[in-house]
mmCIF file of the C-alpha atoms, coordinates in Angstrom:
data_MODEL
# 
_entry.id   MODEL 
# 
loop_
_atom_site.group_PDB 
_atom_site.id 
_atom_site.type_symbol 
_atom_site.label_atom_id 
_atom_site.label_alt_id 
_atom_site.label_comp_id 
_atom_site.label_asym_id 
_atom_site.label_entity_id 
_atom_site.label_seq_id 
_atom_site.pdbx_PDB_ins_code 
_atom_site.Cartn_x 
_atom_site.Cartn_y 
_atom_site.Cartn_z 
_atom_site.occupancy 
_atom_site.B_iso_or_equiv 
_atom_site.pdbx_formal_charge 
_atom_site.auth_seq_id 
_atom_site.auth_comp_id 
_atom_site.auth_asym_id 
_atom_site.auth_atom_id 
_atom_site.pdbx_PDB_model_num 
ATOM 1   C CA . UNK A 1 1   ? 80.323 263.777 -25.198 1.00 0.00 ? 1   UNK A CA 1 
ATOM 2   C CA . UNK A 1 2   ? 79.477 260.171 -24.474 1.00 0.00 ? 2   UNK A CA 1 
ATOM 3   C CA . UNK A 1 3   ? 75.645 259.215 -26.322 1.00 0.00 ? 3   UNK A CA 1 
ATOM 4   C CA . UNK A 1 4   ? 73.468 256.682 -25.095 1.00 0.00 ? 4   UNK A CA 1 
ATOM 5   C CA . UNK A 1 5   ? 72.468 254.101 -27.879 1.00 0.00 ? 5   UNK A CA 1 
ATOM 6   C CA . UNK A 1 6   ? 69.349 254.188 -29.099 1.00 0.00 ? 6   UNK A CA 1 
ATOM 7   C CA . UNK A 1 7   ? 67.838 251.380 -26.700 1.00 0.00 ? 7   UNK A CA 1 
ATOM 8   C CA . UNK A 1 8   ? 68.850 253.336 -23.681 1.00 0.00 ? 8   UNK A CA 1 
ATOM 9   C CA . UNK A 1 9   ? 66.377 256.358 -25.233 1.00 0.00 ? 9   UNK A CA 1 
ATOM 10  C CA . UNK A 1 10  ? 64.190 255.107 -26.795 1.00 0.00 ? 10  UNK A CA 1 
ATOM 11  C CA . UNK A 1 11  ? 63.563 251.175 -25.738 1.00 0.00 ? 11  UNK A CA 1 
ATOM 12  C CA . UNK A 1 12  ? 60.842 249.319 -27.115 1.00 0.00 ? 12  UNK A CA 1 
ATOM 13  C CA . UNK A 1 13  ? 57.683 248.574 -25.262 1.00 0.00 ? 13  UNK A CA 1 
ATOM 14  C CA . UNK A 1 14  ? 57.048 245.346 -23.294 1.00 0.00 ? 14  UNK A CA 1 
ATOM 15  C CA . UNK A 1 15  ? 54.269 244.522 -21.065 1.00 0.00 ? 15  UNK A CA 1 
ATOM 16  C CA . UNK A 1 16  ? 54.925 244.045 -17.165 1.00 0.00 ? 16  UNK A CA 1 
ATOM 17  C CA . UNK A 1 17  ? 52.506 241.500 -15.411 1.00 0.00 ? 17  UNK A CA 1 
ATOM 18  C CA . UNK A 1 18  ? 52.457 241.666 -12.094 1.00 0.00 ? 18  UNK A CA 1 
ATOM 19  C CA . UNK A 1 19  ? 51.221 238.639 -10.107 1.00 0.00 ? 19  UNK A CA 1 
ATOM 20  C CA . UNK A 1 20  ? 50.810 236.941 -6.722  1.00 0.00 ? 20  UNK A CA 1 
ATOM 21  C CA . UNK A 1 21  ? 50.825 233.401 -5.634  1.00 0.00 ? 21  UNK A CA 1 
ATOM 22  C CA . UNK A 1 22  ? 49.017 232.722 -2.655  1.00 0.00 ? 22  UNK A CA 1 
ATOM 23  C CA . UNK A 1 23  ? 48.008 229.718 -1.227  1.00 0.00 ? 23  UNK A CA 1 
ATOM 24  C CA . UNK A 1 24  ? 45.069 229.335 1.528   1.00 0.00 ? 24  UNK A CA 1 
ATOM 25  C CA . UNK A 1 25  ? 46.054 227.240 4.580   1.00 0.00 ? 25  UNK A CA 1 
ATOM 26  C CA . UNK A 1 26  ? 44.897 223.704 2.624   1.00 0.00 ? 26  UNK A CA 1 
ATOM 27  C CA . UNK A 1 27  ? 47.479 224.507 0.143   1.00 0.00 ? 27  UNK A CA 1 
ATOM 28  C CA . UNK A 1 28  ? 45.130 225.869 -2.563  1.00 0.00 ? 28  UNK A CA 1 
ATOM 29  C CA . UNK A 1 29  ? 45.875 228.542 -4.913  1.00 0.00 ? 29  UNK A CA 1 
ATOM 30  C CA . UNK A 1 30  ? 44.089 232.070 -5.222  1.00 0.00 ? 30  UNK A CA 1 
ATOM 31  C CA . UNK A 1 31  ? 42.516 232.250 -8.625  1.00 0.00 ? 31  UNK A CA 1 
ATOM 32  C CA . UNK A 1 32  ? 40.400 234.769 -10.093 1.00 0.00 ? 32  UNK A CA 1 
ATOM 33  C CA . UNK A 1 33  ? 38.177 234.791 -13.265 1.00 0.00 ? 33  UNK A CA 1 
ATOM 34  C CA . UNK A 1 34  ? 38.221 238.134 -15.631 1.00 0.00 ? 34  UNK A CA 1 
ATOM 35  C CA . UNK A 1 35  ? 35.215 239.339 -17.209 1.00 0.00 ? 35  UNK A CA 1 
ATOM 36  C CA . UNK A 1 36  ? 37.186 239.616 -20.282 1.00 0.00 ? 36  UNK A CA 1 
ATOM 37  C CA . UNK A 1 37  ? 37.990 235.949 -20.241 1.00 0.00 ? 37  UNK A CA 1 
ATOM 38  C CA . UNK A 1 38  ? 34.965 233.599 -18.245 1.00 0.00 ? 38  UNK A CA 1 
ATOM 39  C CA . UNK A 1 39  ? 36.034 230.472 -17.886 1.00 0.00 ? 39  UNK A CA 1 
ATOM 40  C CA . UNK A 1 40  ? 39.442 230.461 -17.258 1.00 0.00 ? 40  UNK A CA 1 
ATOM 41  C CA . UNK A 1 41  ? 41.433 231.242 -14.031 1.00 0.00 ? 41  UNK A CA 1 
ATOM 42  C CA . UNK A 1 42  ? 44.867 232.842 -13.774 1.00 0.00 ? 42  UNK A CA 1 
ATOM 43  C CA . UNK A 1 43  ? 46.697 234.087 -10.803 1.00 0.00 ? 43  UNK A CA 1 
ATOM 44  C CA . UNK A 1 44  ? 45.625 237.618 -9.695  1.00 0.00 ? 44  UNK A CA 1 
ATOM 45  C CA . UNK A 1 45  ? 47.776 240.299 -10.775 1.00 0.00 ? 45  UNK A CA 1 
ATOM 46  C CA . UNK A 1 46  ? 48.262 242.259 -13.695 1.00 0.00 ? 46  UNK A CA 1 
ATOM 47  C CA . UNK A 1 47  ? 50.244 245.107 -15.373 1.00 0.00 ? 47  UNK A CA 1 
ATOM 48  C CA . UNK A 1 48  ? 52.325 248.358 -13.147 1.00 0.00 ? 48  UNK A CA 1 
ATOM 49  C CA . UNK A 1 49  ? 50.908 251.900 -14.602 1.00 0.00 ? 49  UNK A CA 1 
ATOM 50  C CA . UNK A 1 50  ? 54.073 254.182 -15.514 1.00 0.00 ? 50  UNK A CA 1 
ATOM 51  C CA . UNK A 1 51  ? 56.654 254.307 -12.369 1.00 0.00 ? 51  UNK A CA 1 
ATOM 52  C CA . UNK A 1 52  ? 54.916 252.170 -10.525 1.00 0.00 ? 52  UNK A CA 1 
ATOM 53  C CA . UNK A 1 53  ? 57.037 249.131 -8.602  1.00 0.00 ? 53  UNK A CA 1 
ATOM 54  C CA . UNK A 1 54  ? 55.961 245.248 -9.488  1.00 0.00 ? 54  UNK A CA 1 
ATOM 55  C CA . UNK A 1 55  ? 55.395 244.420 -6.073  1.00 0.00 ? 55  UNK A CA 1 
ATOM 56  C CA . UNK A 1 56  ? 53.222 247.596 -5.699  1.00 0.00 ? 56  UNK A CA 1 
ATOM 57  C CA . UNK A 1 57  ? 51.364 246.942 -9.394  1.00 0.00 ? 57  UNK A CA 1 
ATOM 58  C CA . UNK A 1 58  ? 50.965 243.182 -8.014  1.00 0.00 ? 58  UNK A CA 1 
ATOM 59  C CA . UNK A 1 59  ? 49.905 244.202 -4.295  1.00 0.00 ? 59  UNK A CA 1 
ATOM 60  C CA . UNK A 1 60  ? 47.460 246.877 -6.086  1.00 0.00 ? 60  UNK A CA 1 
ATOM 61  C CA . UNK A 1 61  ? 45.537 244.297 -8.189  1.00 0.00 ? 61  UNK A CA 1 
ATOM 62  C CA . UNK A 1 62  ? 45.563 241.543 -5.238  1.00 0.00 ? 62  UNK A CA 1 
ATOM 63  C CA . UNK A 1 63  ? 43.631 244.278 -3.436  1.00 0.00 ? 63  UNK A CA 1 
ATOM 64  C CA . UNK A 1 64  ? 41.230 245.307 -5.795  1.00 0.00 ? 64  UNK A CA 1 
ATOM 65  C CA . UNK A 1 65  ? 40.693 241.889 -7.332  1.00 0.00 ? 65  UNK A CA 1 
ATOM 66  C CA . UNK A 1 66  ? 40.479 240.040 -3.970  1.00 0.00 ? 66  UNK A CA 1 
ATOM 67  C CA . UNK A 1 67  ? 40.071 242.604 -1.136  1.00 0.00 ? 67  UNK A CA 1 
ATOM 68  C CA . UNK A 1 68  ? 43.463 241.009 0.472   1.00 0.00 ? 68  UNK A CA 1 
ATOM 69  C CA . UNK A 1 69  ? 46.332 243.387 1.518   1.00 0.00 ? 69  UNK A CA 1 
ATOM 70  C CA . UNK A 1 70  ? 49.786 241.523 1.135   1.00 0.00 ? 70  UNK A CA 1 
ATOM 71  C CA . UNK A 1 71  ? 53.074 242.512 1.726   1.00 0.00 ? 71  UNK A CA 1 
ATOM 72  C CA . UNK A 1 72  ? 54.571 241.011 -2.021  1.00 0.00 ? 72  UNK A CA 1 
ATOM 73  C CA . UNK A 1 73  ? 58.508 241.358 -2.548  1.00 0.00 ? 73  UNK A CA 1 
ATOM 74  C CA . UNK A 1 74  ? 60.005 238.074 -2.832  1.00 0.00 ? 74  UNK A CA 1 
ATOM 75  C CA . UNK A 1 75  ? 59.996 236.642 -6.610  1.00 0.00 ? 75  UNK A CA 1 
ATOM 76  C CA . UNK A 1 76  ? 59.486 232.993 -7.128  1.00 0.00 ? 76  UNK A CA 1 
ATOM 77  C CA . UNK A 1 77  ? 59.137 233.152 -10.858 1.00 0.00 ? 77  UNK A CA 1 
ATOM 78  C CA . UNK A 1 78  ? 59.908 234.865 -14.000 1.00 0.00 ? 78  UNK A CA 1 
ATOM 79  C CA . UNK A 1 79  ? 57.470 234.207 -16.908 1.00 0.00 ? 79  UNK A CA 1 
ATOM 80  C CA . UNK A 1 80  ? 58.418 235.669 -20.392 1.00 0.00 ? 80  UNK A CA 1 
ATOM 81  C CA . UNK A 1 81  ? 55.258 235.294 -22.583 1.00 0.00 ? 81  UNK A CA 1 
ATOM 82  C CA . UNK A 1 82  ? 55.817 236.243 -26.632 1.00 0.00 ? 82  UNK A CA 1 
ATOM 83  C CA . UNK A 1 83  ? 53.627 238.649 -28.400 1.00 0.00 ? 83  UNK A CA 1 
ATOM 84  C CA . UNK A 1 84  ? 50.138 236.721 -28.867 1.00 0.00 ? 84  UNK A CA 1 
ATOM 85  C CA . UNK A 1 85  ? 47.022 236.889 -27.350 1.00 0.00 ? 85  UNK A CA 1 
ATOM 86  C CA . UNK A 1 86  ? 48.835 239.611 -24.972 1.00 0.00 ? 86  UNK A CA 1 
ATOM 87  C CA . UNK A 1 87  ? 51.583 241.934 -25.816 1.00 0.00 ? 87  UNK A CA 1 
ATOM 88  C CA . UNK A 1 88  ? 55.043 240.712 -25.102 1.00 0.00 ? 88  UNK A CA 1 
ATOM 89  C CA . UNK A 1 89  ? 56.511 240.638 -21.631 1.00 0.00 ? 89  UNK A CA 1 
ATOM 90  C CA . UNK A 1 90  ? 57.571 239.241 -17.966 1.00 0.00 ? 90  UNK A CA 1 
ATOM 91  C CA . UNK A 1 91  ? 55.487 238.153 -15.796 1.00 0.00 ? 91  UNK A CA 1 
ATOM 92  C CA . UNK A 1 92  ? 56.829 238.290 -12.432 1.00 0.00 ? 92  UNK A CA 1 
ATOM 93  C CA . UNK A 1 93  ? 55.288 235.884 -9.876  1.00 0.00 ? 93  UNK A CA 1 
ATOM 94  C CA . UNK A 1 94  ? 55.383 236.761 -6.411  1.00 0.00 ? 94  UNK A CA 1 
ATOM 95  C CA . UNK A 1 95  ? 55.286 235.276 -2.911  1.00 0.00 ? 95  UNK A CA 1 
ATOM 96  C CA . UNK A 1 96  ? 51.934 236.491 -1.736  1.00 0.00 ? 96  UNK A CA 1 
ATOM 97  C CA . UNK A 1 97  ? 52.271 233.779 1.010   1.00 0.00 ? 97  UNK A CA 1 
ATOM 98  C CA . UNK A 1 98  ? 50.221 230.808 2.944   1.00 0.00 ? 98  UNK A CA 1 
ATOM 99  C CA . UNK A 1 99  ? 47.500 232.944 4.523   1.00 0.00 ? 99  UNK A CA 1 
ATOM 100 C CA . UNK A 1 100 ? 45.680 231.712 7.984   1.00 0.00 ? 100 UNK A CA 1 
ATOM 101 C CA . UNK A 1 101 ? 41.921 230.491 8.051   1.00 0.00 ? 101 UNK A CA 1 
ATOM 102 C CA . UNK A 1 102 ? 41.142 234.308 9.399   1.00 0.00 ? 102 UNK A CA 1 
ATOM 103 C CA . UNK A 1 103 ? 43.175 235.744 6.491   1.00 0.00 ? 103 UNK A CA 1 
ATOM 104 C CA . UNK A 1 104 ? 41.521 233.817 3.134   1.00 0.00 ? 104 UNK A CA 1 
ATOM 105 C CA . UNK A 1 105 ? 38.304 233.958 5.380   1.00 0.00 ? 105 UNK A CA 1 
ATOM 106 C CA . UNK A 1 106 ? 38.641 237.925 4.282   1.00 0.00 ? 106 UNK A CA 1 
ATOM 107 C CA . UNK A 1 107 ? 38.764 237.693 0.667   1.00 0.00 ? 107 UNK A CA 1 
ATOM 108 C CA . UNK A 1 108 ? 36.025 239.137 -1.091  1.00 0.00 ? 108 UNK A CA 1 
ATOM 109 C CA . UNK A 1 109 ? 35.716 239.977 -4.816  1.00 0.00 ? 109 UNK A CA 1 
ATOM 110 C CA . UNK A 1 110 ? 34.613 243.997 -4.996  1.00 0.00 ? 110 UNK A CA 1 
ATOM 111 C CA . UNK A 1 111 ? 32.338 244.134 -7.959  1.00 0.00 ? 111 UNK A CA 1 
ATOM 112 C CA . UNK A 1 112 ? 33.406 243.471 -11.443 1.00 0.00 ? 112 UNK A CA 1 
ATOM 113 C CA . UNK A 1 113 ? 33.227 247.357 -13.013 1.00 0.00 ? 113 UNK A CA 1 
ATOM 114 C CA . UNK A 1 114 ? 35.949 247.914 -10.430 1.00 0.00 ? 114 UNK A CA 1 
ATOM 115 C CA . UNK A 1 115 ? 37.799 244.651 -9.760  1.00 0.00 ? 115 UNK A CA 1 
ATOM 116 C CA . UNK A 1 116 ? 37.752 243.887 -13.529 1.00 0.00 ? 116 UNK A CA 1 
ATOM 117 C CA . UNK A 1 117 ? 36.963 239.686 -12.185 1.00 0.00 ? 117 UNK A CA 1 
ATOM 118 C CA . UNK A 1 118 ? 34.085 238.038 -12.112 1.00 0.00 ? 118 UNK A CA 1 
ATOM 119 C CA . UNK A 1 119 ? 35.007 236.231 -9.062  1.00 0.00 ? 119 UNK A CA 1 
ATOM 120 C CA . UNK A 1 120 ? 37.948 234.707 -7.040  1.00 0.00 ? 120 UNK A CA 1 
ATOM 121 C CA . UNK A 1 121 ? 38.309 231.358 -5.936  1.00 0.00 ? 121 UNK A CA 1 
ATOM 122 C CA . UNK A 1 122 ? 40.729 228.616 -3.810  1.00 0.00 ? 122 UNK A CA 1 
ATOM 123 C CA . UNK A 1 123 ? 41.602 226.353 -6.483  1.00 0.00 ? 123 UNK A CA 1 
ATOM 124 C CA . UNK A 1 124 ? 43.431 223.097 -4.954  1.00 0.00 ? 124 UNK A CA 1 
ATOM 125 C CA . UNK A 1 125 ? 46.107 221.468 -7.216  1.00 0.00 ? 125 UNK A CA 1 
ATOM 126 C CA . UNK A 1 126 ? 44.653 218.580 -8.406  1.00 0.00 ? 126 UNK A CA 1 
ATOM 127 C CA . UNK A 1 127 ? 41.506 220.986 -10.209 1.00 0.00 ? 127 UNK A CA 1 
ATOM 128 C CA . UNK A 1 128 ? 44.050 223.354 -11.754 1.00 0.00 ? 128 UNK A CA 1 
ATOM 129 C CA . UNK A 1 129 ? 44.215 221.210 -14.914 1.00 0.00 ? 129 UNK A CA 1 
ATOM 130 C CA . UNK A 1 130 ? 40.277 221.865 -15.426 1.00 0.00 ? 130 UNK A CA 1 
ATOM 131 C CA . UNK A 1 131 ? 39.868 225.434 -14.615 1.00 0.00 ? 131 UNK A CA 1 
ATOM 132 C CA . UNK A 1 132 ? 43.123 227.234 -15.930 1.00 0.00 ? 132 UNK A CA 1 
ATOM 133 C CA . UNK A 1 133 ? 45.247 226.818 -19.275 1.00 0.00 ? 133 UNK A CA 1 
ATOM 134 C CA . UNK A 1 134 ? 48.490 224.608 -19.527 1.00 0.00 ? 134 UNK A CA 1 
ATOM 135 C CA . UNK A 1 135 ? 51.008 227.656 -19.584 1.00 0.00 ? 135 UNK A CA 1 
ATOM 136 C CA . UNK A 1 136 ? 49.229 228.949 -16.460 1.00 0.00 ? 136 UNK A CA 1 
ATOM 137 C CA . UNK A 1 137 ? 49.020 225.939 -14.452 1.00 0.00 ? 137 UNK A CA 1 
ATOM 138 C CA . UNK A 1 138 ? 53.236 225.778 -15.472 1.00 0.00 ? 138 UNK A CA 1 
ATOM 139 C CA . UNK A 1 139 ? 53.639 228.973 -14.182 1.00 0.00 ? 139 UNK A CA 1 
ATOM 140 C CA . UNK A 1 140 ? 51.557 227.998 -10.778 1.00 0.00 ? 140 UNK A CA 1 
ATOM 141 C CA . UNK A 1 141 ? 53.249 224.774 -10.082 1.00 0.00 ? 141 UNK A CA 1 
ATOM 142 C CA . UNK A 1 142 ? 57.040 226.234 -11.351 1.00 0.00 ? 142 UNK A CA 1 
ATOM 143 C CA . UNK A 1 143 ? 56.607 229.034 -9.012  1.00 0.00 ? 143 UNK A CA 1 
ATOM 144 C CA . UNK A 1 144 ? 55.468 226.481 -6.094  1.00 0.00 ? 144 UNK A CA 1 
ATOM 145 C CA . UNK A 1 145 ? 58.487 224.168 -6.980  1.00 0.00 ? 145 UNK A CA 1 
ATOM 146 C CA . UNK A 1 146 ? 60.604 227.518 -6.443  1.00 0.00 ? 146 UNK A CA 1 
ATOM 147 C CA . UNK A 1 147 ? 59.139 228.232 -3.003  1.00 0.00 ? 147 UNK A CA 1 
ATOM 148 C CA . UNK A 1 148 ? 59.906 224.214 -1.877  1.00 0.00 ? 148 UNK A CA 1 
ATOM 149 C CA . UNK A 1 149 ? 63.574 224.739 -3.290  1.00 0.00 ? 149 UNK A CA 1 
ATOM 150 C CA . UNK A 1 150 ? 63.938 228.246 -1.346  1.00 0.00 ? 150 UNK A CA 1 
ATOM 151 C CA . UNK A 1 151 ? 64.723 229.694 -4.903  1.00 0.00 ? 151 UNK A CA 1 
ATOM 152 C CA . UNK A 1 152 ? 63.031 232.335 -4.816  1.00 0.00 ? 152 UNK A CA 1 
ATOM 153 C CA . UNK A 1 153 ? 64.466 235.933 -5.041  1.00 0.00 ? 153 UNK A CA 1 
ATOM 154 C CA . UNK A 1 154 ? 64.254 238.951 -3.351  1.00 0.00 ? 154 UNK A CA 1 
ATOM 155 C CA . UNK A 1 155 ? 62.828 241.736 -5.589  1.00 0.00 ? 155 UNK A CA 1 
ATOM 156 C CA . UNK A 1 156 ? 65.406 245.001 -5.489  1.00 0.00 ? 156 UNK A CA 1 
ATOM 157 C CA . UNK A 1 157 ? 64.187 248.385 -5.781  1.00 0.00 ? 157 UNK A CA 1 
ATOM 158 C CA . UNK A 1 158 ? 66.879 250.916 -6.962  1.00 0.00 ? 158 UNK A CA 1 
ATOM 159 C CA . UNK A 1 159 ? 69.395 248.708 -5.201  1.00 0.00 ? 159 UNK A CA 1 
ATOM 160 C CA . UNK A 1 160 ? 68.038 248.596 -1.925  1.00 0.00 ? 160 UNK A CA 1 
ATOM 161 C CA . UNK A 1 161 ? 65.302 245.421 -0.688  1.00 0.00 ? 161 UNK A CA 1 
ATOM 162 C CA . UNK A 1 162 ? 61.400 245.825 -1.205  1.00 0.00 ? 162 UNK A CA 1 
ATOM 163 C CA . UNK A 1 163 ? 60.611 244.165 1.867   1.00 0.00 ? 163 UNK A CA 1 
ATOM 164 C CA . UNK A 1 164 ? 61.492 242.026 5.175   1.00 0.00 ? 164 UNK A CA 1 
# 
Protein backbone atom coordinates (compact mmCIF):
# COMPACT_ATOMS: atom_id res chain seq x y z
CA UNK A 1 0.00 0.00 0.00
CA UNK A 2 1.31 3.12 -1.67
CA UNK A 3 0.99 6.46 1.10
CA UNK A 4 0.65 9.84 0.05
CA UNK A 5 3.35 12.19 1.67
CA UNK A 6 2.39 14.33 4.06
CA UNK A 7 1.87 17.48 1.66
CA UNK A 8 -0.59 15.57 -0.40
CA UNK A 9 -2.79 15.22 3.16
CA UNK A 10 -2.24 17.59 4.87
CA UNK A 11 -0.82 20.79 2.69
CA UNK A 12 -0.30 23.96 4.24
CA UNK A 13 -2.61 26.87 3.85
CA UNK A 14 -2.17 29.65 1.24
CA UNK A 15 -4.46 32.35 0.35
CA UNK A 16 -6.16 32.41 -3.25
CA UNK A 17 -6.93 36.01 -4.62
CA UNK A 18 -9.04 36.11 -7.18
CA UNK A 19 -9.05 39.18 -9.46
CA UNK A 20 -10.26 40.82 -12.68
CA UNK A 21 -8.75 43.29 -15.00
CA UNK A 22 -11.07 45.23 -16.86
CA UNK A 23 -10.64 48.10 -18.78
CA UNK A 24 -13.59 50.65 -19.84
CA UNK A 25 -13.63 51.52 -23.57
CA UNK A 26 -10.93 54.68 -22.93
CA UNK A 27 -8.58 52.11 -21.76
CA UNK A 28 -9.01 52.75 -18.01
CA UNK A 29 -8.84 50.25 -15.37
CA UNK A 30 -11.72 49.13 -12.90
CA UNK A 31 -10.62 49.97 -9.41
CA UNK A 32 -12.38 49.71 -6.27
CA UNK A 33 -11.66 51.14 -2.75
CA UNK A 34 -12.25 48.70 0.49
CA UNK A 35 -13.61 49.98 3.57
CA UNK A 36 -10.90 48.19 5.27
CA UNK A 37 -8.28 50.11 3.38
CA UNK A 38 -9.64 54.03 2.17
CA UNK A 39 -7.40 55.40 0.13
CA UNK A 40 -5.98 52.96 -1.88
CA UNK A 41 -7.34 51.15 -5.02
CA UNK A 42 -6.67 47.57 -6.09
CA UNK A 43 -8.24 45.55 -8.76
CA UNK A 44 -11.61 43.98 -7.74
CA UNK A 45 -11.46 40.52 -6.73
CA UNK A 46 -10.64 38.67 -3.81
CA UNK A 47 -10.33 35.19 -2.18
CA UNK A 48 -12.54 31.58 -3.56
CA UNK A 49 -14.56 30.11 -0.33
CA UNK A 50 -13.74 26.20 -0.06
CA UNK A 51 -14.34 24.40 -3.67
CA UNK A 52 -15.06 27.23 -5.24
CA UNK A 53 -13.26 27.86 -8.96
CA UNK A 54 -10.94 31.25 -9.35
CA UNK A 55 -12.78 32.41 -12.17
CA UNK A 56 -16.06 31.84 -10.22
CA UNK A 57 -14.43 33.45 -6.71
CA UNK A 58 -13.19 36.38 -9.17
CA UNK A 59 -16.58 36.65 -11.26
CA UNK A 60 -18.42 36.51 -7.66
CA UNK A 61 -16.60 39.56 -6.18
CA UNK A 62 -16.68 41.58 -9.67
CA UNK A 63 -20.43 41.22 -9.15
CA UNK A 64 -20.90 42.14 -5.78
CA UNK A 65 -18.19 44.78 -5.71
CA UNK A 66 -19.20 46.38 -9.05
CA UNK A 67 -22.66 45.08 -10.09
CA UNK A 68 -20.88 43.78 -13.53
CA UNK A 69 -21.44 40.13 -14.66
CA UNK A 70 -18.27 38.86 -16.64
CA UNK A 71 -17.50 35.83 -18.16
CA UNK A 72 -13.57 35.56 -16.44
CA UNK A 73 -11.40 32.43 -17.61
CA UNK A 74 -8.45 33.56 -19.39
CA UNK A 75 -5.33 34.34 -16.94
CA UNK A 76 -3.08 37.18 -17.79
CA UNK A 77 -1.12 37.12 -14.59
CA UNK A 78 0.12 35.22 -11.72
CA UNK A 79 0.99 37.29 -8.59
CA UNK A 80 2.68 35.41 -5.63
CA UNK A 81 2.56 37.85 -2.63
CA UNK A 82 4.70 36.58 0.74
CA UNK A 83 3.16 36.44 4.10
CA UNK A 84 2.78 40.27 5.23
CA UNK A 85 0.13 42.51 5.46
CA UNK A 86 -1.99 39.45 3.87
CA UNK A 87 -1.45 35.82 4.28
CA UNK A 88 0.67 34.17 1.68
CA UNK A 89 -0.59 33.34 -1.77
CA UNK A 90 -1.38 33.72 -5.74
CA UNK A 91 -3.11 36.10 -7.00
CA UNK A 92 -4.50 35.21 -10.22
CA UNK A 93 -5.38 38.11 -12.56
CA UNK A 94 -7.94 37.63 -15.02
CA UNK A 95 -9.18 38.91 -18.38
CA UNK A 96 -12.38 40.58 -17.34
CA UNK A 97 -12.20 42.34 -20.79
CA UNK A 98 -12.63 45.96 -22.64
CA UNK A 99 -16.30 46.57 -21.83
CA UNK A 100 -18.58 48.93 -24.30
CA UNK A 101 -19.85 52.50 -23.19
CA UNK A 102 -23.37 50.53 -22.37
CA UNK A 103 -21.44 47.92 -20.36
CA UNK A 104 -19.13 50.26 -17.73
CA UNK A 105 -22.24 52.62 -18.05
CA UNK A 106 -23.82 49.61 -15.70
CA UNK A 107 -21.45 49.48 -12.96
CA UNK A 108 -22.71 50.40 -9.76
CA UNK A 109 -21.15 49.85 -6.30
CA UNK A 110 -24.05 47.89 -4.03
CA UNK A 111 -23.56 49.30 -0.60
CA UNK A 112 -20.51 48.79 1.44
CA UNK A 113 -22.02 46.18 4.36
CA UNK A 114 -22.48 43.95 1.32
CA UNK A 115 -19.93 44.87 -1.36
CA UNK A 116 -17.24 45.22 1.36
CA UNK A 117 -15.91 48.74 -1.08
CA UNK A 118 -16.46 51.97 -0.54
CA UNK A 119 -16.71 52.69 -4.12
CA UNK A 120 -15.45 51.70 -7.66
CA UNK A 121 -13.90 53.79 -10.06
CA UNK A 122 -12.24 54.01 -13.95
CA UNK A 123 -8.81 54.78 -13.12
CA UNK A 124 -6.79 55.75 -16.48
CA UNK A 125 -3.05 54.79 -16.51
CA UNK A 126 -1.35 57.76 -16.10
CA UNK A 127 -3.38 58.31 -12.29
CA UNK A 128 -2.55 54.76 -11.21
CA UNK A 129 0.72 55.93 -9.63
CA UNK A 130 -1.43 58.32 -7.21
CA UNK A 131 -4.29 56.23 -6.23
CA UNK A 132 -2.89 52.56 -5.88
CA UNK A 133 0.47 51.11 -4.31
CA UNK A 134 3.66 50.25 -6.44
CA UNK A 135 3.17 46.33 -6.27
CA UNK A 136 -0.42 46.91 -7.45
CA UNK A 137 0.10 49.23 -10.19
CA UNK A 138 3.02 46.21 -11.30
CA UNK A 139 0.52 43.80 -11.21
CA UNK A 140 -2.02 46.17 -13.41
CA UNK A 141 0.41 47.18 -16.03
CA UNK A 142 2.27 43.35 -16.09
CA UNK A 143 -1.06 41.88 -16.63
CA UNK A 144 -1.85 44.61 -19.50
CA UNK A 145 1.66 43.94 -21.07
CA UNK A 146 0.42 40.14 -21.06
CA UNK A 147 -2.84 40.91 -22.88
CA UNK A 148 -0.68 43.15 -25.75
CA UNK A 149 1.77 40.05 -26.03
CA UNK A 150 -1.33 37.49 -26.31
CA UNK A 151 0.34 35.74 -23.23
CA UNK A 152 -2.20 35.17 -21.47
CA UNK A 153 -3.50 31.66 -20.46
CA UNK A 154 -6.45 29.84 -20.49
CA UNK A 155 -7.54 28.86 -16.93
CA UNK A 156 -8.23 24.75 -16.82
CA UNK A 157 -10.75 23.31 -14.67
CA UNK A 158 -10.16 19.56 -13.88
CA UNK A 159 -8.56 19.33 -17.30
CA UNK A 160 -11.16 20.57 -19.37
CA UNK A 161 -11.41 24.80 -20.44
CA UNK A 162 -13.39 27.34 -18.14
CA UNK A 163 -14.64 29.21 -20.93
CA UNK A 164 -14.86 30.21 -24.83
Amino acid sequence: MTTLPTIMTDPPGRRSGNLALVLNPDGAVLMVEPAHKPGRFILPGGSAEPNEPPNEAAARHVLTETGLVLDLWQIVAVDYVSAGEIPEGLNLVFWGGQLSEFKASKMVAPPVEESGVLRAVWVSLSDLASVTTIEQRARVIDALRSMERGAGVPLLLRGLPAGA
